[in-house]
Structures are given as C-alpha cells and as structure tokens.
PDB file of C-alpha atoms in Angstrom:
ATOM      1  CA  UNK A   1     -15.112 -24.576  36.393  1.00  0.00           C
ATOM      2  CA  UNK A   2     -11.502 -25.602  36.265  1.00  0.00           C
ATOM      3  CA  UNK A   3      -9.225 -26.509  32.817  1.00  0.00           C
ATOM      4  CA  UNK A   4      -5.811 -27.883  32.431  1.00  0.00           C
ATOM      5  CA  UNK A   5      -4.218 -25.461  30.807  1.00  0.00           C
ATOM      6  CA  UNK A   6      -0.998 -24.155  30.480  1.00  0.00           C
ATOM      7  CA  UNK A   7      -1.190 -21.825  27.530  1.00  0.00           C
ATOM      8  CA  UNK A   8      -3.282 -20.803  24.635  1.00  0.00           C
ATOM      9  CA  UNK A   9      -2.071 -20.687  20.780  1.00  0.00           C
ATOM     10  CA  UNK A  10      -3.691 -20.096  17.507  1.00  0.00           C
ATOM     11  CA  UNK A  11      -3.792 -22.763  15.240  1.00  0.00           C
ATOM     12  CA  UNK A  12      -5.455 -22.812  11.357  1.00  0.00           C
ATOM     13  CA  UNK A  13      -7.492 -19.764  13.166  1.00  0.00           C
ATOM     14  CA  UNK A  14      -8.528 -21.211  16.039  1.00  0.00           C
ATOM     15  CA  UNK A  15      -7.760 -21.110  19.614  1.00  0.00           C
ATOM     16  CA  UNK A  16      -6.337 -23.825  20.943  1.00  0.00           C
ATOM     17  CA  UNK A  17      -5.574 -24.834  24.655  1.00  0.00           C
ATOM     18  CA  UNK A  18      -2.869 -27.085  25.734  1.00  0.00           C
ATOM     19  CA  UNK A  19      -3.154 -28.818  28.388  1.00  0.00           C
ATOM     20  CA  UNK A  20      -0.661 -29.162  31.396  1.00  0.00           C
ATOM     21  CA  UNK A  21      -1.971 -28.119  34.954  1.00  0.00           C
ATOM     22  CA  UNK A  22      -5.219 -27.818  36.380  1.00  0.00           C
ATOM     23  CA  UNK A  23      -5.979 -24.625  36.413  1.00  0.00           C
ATOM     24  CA  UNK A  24      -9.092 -22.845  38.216  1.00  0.00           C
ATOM     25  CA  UNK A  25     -11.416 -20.121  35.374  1.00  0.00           C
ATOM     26  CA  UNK A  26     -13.304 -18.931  38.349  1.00  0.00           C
ATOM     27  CA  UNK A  27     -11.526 -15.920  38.495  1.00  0.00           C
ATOM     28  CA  UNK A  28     -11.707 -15.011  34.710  1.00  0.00           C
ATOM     29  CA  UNK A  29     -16.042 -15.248  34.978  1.00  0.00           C
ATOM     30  CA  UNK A  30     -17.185 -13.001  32.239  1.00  0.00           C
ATOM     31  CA  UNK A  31     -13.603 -12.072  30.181  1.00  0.00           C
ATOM     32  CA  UNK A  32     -12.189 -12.695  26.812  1.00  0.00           C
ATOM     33  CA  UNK A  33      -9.321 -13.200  24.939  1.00  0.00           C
ATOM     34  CA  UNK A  34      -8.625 -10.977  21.946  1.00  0.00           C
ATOM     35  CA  UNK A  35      -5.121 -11.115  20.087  1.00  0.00           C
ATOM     36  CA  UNK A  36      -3.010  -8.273  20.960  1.00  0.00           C
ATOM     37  CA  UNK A  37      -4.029  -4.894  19.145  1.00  0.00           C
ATOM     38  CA  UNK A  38      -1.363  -3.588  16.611  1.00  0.00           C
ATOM     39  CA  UNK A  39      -1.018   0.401  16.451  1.00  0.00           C
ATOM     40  CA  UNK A  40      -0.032   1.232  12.591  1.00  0.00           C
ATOM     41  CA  UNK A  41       1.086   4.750  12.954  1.00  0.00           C
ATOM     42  CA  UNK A  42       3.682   5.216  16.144  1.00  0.00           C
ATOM     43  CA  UNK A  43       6.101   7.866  17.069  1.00  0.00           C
ATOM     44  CA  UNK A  44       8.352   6.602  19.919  1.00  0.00           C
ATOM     45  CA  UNK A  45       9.455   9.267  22.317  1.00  0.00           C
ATOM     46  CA  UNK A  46      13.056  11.180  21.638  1.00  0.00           C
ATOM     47  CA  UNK A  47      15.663   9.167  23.889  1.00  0.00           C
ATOM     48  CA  UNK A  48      17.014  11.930  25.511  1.00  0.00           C
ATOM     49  CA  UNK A  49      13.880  12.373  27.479  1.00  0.00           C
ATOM     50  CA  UNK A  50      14.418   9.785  29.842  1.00  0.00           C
ATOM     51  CA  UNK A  51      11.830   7.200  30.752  1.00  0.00           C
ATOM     52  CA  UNK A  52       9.576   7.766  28.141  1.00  0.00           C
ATOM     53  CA  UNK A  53      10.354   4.948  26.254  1.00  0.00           C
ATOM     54  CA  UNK A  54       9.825   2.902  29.038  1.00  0.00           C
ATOM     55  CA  UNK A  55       6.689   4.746  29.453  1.00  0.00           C
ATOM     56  CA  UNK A  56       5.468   4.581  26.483  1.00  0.00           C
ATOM     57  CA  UNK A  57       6.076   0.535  25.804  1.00  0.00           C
ATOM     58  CA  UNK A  58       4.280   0.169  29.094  1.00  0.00           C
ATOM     59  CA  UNK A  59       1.262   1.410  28.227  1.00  0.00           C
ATOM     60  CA  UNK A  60       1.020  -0.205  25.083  1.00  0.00           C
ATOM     61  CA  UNK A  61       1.312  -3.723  26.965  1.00  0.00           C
ATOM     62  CA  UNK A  62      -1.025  -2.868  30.040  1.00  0.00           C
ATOM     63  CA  UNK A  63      -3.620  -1.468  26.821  1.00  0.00           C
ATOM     64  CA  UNK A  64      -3.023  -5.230  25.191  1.00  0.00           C
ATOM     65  CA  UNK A  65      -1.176  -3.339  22.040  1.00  0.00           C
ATOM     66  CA  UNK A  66       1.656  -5.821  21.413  1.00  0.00           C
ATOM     67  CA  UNK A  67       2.775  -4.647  18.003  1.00  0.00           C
ATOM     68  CA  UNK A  68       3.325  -1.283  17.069  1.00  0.00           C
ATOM     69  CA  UNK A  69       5.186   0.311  13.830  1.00  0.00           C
ATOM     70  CA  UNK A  70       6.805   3.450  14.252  1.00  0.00           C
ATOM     71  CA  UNK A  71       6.170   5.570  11.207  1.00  0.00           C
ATOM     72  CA  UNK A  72       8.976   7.871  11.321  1.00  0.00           C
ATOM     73  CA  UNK A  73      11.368   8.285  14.057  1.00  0.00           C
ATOM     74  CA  UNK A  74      12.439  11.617  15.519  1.00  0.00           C
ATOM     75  CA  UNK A  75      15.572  10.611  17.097  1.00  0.00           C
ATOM     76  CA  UNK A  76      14.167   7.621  18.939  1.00  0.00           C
ATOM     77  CA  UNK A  77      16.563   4.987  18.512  1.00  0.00           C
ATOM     78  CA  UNK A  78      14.016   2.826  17.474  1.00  0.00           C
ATOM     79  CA  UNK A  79      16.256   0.311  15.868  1.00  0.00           C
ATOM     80  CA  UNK A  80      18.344  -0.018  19.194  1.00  0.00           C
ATOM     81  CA  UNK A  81      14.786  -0.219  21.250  1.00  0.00           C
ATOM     82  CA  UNK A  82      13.658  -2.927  18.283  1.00  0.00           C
ATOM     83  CA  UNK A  83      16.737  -5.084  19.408  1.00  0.00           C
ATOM     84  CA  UNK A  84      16.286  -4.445  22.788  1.00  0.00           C
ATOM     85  CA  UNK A  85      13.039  -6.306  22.751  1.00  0.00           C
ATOM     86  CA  UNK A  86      13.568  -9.375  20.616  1.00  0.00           C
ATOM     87  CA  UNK A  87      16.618  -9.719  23.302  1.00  0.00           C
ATOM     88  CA  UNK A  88      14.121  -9.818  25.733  1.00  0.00           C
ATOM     89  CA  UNK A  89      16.436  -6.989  27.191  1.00  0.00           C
ATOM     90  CA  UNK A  90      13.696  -4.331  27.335  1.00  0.00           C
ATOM     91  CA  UNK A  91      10.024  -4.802  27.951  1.00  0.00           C
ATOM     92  CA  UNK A  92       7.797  -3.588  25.017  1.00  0.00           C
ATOM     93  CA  UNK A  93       5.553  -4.447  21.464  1.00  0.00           C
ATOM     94  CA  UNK A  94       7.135  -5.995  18.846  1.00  0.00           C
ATOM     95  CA  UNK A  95       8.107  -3.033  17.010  1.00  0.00           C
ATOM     96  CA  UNK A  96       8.331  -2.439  12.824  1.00  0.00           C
ATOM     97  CA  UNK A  97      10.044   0.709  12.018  1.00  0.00           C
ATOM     98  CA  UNK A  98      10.924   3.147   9.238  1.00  0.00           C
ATOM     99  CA  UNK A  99      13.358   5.029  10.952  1.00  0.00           C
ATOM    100  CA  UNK A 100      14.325   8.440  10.326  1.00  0.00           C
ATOM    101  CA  UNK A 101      11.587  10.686   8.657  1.00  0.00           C
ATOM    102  CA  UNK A 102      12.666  11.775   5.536  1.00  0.00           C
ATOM    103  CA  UNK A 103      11.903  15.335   4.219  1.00  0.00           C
ATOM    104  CA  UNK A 104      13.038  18.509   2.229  1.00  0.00           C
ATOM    105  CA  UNK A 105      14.589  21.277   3.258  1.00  0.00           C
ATOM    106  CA  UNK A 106      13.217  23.011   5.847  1.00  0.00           C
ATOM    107  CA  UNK A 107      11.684  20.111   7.116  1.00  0.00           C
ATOM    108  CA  UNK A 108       7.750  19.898   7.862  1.00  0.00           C
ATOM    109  CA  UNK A 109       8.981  18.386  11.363  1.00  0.00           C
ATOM    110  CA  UNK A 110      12.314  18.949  13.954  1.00  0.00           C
ATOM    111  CA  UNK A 111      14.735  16.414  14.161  1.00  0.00           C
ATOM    112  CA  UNK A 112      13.660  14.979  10.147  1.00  0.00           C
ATOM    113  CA  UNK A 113      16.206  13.681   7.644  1.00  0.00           C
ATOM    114  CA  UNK A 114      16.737  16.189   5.336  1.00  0.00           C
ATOM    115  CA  UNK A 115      17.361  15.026   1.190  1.00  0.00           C
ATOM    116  CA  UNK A 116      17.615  17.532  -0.961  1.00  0.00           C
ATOM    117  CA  UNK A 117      17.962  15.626  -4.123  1.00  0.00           C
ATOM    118  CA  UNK A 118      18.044  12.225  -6.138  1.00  0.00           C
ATOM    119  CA  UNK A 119      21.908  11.225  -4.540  1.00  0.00           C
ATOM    120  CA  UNK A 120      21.300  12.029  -1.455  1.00  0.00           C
ATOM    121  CA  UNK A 121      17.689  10.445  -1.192  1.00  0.00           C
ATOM    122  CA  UNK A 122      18.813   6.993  -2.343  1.00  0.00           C
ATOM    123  CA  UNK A 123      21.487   7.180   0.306  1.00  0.00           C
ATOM    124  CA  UNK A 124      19.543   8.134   3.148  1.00  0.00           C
ATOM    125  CA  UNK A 125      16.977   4.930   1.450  1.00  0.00           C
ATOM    126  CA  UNK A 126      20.034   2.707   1.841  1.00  0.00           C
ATOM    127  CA  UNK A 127      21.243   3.417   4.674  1.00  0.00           C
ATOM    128  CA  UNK A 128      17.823   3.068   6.348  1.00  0.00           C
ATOM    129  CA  UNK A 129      17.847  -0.570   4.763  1.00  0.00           C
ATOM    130  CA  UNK A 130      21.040  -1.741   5.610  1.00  0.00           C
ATOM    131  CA  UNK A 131      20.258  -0.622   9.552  1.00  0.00           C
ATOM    132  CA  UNK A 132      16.638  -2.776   9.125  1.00  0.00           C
ATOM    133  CA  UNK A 133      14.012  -0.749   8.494  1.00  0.00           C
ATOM    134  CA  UNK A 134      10.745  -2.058   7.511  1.00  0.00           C
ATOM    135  CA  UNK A 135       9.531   0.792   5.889  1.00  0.00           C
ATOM    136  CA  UNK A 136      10.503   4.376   4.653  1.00  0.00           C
ATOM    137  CA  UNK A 137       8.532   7.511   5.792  1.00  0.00           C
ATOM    138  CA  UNK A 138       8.609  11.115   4.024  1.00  0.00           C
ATOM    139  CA  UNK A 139       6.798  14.054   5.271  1.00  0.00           C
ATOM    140  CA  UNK A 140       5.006  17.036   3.095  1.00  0.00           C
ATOM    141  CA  UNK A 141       8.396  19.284   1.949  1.00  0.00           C
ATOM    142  CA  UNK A 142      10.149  16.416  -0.021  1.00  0.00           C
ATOM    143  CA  UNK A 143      10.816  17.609  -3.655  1.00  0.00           C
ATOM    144  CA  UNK A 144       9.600  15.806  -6.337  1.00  0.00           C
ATOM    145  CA  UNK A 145      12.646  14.500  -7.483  1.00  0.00           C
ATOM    146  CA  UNK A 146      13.514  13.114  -4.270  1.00  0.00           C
ATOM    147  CA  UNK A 147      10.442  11.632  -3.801  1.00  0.00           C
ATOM    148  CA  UNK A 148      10.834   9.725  -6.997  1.00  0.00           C
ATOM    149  CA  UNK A 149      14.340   8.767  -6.063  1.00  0.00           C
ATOM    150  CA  UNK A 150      12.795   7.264  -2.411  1.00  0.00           C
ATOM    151  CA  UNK A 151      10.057   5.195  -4.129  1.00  0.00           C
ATOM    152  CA  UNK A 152      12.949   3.730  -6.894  1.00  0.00           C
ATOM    153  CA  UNK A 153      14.904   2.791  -4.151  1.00  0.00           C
ATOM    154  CA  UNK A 154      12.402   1.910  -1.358  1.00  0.00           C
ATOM    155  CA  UNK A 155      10.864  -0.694  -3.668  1.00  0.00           C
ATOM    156  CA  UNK A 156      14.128  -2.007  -5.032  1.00  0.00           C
ATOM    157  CA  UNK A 157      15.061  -2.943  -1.484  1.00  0.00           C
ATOM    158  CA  UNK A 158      11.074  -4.678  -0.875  1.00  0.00           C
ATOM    159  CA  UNK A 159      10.208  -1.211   1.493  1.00  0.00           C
ATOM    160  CA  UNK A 160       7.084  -0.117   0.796  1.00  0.00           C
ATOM    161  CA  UNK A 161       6.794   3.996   1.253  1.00  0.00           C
ATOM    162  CA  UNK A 162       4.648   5.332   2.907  1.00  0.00           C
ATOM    163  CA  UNK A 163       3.913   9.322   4.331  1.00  0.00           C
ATOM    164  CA  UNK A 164       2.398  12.278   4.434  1.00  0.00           C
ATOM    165  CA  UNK A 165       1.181  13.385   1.243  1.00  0.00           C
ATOM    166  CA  UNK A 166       4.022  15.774  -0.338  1.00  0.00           C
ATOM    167  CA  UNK A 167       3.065  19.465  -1.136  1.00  0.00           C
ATOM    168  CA  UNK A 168       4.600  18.506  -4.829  1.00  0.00           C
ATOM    169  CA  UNK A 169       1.892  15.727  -6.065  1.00  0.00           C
ATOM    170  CA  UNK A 170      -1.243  16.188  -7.798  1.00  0.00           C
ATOM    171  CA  UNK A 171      -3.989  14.094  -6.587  1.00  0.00           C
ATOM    172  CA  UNK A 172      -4.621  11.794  -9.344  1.00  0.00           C
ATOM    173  CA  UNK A 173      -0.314  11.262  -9.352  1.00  0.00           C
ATOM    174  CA  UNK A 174       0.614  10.130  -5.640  1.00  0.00           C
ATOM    175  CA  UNK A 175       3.385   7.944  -5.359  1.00  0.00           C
ATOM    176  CA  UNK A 176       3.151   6.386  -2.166  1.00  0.00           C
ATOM    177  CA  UNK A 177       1.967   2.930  -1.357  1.00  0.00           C
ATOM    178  CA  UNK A 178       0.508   5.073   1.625  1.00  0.00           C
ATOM    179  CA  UNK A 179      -0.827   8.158   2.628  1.00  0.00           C
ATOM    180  CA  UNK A 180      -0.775   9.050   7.156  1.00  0.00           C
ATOM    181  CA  UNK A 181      -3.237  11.406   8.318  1.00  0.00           C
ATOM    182  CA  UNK A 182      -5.100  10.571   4.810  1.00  0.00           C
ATOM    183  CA  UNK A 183      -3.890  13.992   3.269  1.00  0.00           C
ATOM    184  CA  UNK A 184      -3.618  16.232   6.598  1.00  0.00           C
ATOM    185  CA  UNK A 185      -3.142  19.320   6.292  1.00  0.00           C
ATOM    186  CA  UNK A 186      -4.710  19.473   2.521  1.00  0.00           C
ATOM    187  CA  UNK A 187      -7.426  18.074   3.267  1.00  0.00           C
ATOM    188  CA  UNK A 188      -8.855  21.075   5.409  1.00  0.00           C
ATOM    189  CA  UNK A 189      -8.986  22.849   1.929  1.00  0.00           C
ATOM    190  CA  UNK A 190     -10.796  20.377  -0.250  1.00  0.00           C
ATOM    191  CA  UNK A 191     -13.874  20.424  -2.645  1.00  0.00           C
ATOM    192  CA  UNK A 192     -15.741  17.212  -2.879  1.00  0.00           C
ATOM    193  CA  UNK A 193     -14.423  16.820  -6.408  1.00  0.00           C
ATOM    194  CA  UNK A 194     -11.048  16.846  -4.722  1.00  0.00           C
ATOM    195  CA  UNK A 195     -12.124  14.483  -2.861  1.00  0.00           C
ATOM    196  CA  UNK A 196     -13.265  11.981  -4.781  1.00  0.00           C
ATOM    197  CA  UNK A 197     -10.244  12.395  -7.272  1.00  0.00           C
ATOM    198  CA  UNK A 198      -8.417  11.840  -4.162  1.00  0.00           C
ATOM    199  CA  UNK A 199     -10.580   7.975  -3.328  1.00  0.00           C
ATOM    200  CA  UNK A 200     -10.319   7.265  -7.113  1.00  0.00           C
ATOM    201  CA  UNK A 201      -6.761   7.497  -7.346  1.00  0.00           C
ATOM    202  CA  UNK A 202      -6.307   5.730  -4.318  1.00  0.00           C
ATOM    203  CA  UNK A 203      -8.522   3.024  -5.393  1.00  0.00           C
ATOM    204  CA  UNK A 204      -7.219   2.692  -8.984  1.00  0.00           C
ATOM    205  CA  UNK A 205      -3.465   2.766  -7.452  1.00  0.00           C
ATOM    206  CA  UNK A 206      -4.071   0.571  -4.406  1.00  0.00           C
ATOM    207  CA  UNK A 207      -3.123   3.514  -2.595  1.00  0.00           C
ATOM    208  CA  UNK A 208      -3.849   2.100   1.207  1.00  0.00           C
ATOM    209  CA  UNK A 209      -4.455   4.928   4.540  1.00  0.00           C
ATOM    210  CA  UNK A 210      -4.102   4.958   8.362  1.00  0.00           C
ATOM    211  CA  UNK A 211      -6.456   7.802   8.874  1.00  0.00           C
ATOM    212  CA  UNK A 212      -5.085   8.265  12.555  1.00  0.00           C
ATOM    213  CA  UNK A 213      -8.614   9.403  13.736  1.00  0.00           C
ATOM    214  CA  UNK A 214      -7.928   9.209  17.151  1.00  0.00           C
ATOM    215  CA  UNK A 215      -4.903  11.362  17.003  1.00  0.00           C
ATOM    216  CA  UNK A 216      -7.160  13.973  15.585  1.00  0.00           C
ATOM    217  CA  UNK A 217      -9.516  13.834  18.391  1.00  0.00           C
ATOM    218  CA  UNK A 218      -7.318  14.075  20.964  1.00  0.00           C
ATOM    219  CA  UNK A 219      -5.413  16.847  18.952  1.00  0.00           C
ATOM    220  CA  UNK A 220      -8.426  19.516  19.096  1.00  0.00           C
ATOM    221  CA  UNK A 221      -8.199  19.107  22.666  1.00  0.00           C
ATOM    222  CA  UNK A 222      -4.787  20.431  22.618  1.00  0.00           C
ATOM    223  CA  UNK A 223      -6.011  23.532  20.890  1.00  0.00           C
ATOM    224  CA  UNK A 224      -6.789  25.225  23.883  1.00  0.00           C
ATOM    225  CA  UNK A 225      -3.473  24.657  25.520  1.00  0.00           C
ATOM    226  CA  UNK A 226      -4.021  26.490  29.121  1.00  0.00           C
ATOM    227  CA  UNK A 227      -7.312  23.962  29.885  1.00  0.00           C
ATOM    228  CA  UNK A 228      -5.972  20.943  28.639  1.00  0.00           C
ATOM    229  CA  UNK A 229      -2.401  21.833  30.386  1.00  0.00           C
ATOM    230  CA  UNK A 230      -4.559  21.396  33.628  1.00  0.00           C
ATOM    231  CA  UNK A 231      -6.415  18.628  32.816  1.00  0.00           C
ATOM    232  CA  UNK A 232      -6.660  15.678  35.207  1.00  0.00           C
ATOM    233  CA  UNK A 233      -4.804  13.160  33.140  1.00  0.00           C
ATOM    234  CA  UNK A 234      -2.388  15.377  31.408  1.00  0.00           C
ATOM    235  CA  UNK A 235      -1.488  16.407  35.071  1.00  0.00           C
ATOM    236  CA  UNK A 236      -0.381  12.725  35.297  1.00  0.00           C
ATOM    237  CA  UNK A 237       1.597  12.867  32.573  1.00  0.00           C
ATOM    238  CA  UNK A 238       5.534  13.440  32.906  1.00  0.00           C
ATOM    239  CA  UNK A 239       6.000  17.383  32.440  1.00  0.00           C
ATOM    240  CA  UNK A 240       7.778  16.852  29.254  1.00  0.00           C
ATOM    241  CA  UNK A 241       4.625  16.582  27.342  1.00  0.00           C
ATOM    242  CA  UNK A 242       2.197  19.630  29.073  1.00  0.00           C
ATOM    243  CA  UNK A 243       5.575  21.564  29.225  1.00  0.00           C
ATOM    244  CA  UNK A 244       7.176  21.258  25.298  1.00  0.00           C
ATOM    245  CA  UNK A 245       5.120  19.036  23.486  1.00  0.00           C
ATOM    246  CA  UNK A 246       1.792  20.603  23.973  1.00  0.00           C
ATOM    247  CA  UNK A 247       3.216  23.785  24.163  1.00  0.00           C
ATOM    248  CA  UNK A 248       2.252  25.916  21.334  1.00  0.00           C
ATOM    249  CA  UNK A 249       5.197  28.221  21.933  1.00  0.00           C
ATOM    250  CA  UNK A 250       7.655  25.551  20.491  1.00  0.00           C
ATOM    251  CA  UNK A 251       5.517  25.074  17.428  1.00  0.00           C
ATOM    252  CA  UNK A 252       5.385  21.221  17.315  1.00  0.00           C
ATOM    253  CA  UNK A 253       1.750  20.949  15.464  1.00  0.00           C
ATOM    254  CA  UNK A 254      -0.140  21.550  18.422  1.00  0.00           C
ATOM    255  CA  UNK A 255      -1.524  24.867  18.108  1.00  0.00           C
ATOM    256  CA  UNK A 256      -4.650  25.478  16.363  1.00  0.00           C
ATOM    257  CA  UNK A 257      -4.945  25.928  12.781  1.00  0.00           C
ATOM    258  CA  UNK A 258      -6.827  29.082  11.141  1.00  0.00           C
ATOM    259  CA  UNK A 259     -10.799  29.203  11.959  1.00  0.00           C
ATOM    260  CA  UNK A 260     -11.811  28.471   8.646  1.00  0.00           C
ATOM    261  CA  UNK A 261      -9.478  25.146   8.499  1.00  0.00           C
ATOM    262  CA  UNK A 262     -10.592  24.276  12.164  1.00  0.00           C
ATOM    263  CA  UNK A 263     -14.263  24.936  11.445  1.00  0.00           C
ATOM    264  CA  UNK A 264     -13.622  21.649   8.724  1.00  0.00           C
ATOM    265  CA  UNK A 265     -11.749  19.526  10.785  1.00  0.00           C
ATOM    266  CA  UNK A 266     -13.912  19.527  13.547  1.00  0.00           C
TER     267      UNK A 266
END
C-alpha cells in the first residue's frame, strides 16, 4: 500500500494525514501511532555529571516519552536545559519544571532548598516564579509554617504545589494540590483507617497523586546493592549510577528500609 503523506496532526481528536509525497507503508506492516508518553514525576541528572543529561533526554525520545516534568530539581539546571530545547539547541522532551526542591532544615534530600520560615519560603516561591517554573515541589522536613507560606504564594503566582507529604500534616489537613510517592515513607506504617482518612481527604480536597509505581519496583531491586551492582543492564549504565547513586554508603534512599517496613512495601 502506498499514501501521500507528508505528516500526521491531530485535529478535533482525530488523526489527520496531509498529503504531499507518495510515500510507501510497506515498511510500517503491523505498527501504530500513539502520541508521545508524558512522564509526571522526573528528576533530571545533576549537571556536573557530564553526559547524563544528554543521556537521559535520549532515552526518553528513543522510549517515545516527549514530555516530561521534573518534580524537583537537584542542581540540574533544568531551566537552562528547558531553554535549550525550545531553541532547538539541545535534543530532548518538552520539559515542565518546579525547580529547586524546597525543604526544612536538614533537608529530607542533598542538594534541596532549604526555608526555614514564612520570609524566606515566599522568597525562594518567587524567585522560582520569576525564573519560570511551572510548579513548586517540597519534600517531608518543611515546617508547617513554611509550608503554609509556599501554598499562599505558589497559588498567588497560578503554581500549583505539589510534594512529598510533610512530616507536619495530619491526614485529614494536607495542603498540597499533590501528594509524589502517594505518602512514601508513611505509608509503610499505616492502618486501613489511615488509609482511608488518607483517600477521603484526598477526595473531598481534590487532592490529585503520581503514585510513581514503577520507581518502587525498580527500587527493591536496589536493595540488594552487590547483585544489582552486577546486573547486566546496570553494567551498561555510566558508573556514576552503580558507583554513588545506588550506593548505599552515600545514603541517597537506596538502601533498604527496616524488615517490618519492607515486608509492607513489597
């Protein structure tokens, strides 16, 4: 079979083909189009590791993910890799970002912004808004009021917040517009009345959740560090990420929780 064809659009939420060259579908026998996947919860590489941006944008093309949003950046440059992209300097997604994490002190995480109070959380918000973010991220040690600081300011610039949920809040008052992880690590811990006061309040609040389920599952393979440090495909992988990342001796959330905790998760 051939088609003139050129290109293919979507139009009132249909495909559409317009036509300019003949153009042979032999080759394409038993394929399919699909719009490009969109990841929702992203951490982009630090840039002083070189190549792994590169890397990383790479595979998220050859996988057909062309959109990503990077949910907290830990010294990525994001906004600098955003540009990079809509220049058409730099191959990659299309990227929406909420730049630097935002936590208390210590921070749940390396490299996070730390605000330890109302002042300094509105200016961190700001800043973060001015530079283009598209969202604003907090991790678990925020203090409360921080956190109610963030949300204030967040919303008066249209951000919504979103984050893992802080040690601080109750589960019937979250204040996030959404919850990573859904509530990772205090979860592991939870009744099934906790739970459901958990779905109620998210319901009743339109509290939304990227349950990252496939970070999990590749996560209790990392438990047992010396097999999956030899591992086929992690042998592929630049030794950045079997050497430090993994590496349970630099404490980056990839060694294994207490038995009771892991007995739960998996």
């Amino acid at each position: 079979a051939h088609l003139s064809a050129s290109s293919l659009s979507l139009e009132d939420g249909r495909l559409t083909v317009a036509a300019a060259a003949s153009v042979s579908l032999d080759p394409f026998a038993g394929f399919y189009v699909l719009p490009g996947l969109v990841d929702m919860h992203v951490h982009l590489p630090p840039s002083a590791v070189p190549g792994q941006t590169e890397l990383f944008n790479t595979l998220f093309l050859a996988h057909g993910v062309t959109t990503i949003r990077e949910t907290g950046s830990f010294a990525s440059r994001v906004f600098d890799v955003r540009q990079e992209i809509r220049n058409g300097t730099r191959a990659g997604p299309r990227i929406f970002a909420c730049g630097e994490v935002l936590d208390g002190d210590p921070p749940t995480w390396p490299l996070a912004r730390v605000v330890r109070d109302a002042v300094s959380a509105r200016a961190a918000v700001d800043d973060l808004a001015a530079r283009g973010a598209d969202c604003i991220k907090v991790m678990s040690n925020i203090s409360s009021e921080a956190l109610t600081a963030i949300r204030e300011a967040a919303h008066a610039h249209g951000l919504p917040l979103i984050g893992h949920l802080p040690a601080i809040s109750s589960w019937s008052e979250t204040r996030l517009d959404e919850i990573e992880h859904v509530c990772d690590p205090r979860c592991w811990d939870l009744g099934p009345s906790q739970i459901d006061e958990l779905v109620e309040t998210a319901v009743r609040a339109g509290i939304a959740h990227t349950p990252t389920l496939v970070v999990y599952e590749n996560q209790l393979r990392s438990y047992d560090y010396e097999t999956t440090a030899r591992a086929p495909l992690a042998l592929r992988m630049p030794r950045f990420w079997r050497d430090v990342v993994w590496n349970p001796r630099y404490r980056l959330g990839f060694e294994a929780p207490a038995p009771t905790q892991r007995a739960q998760r998996e």
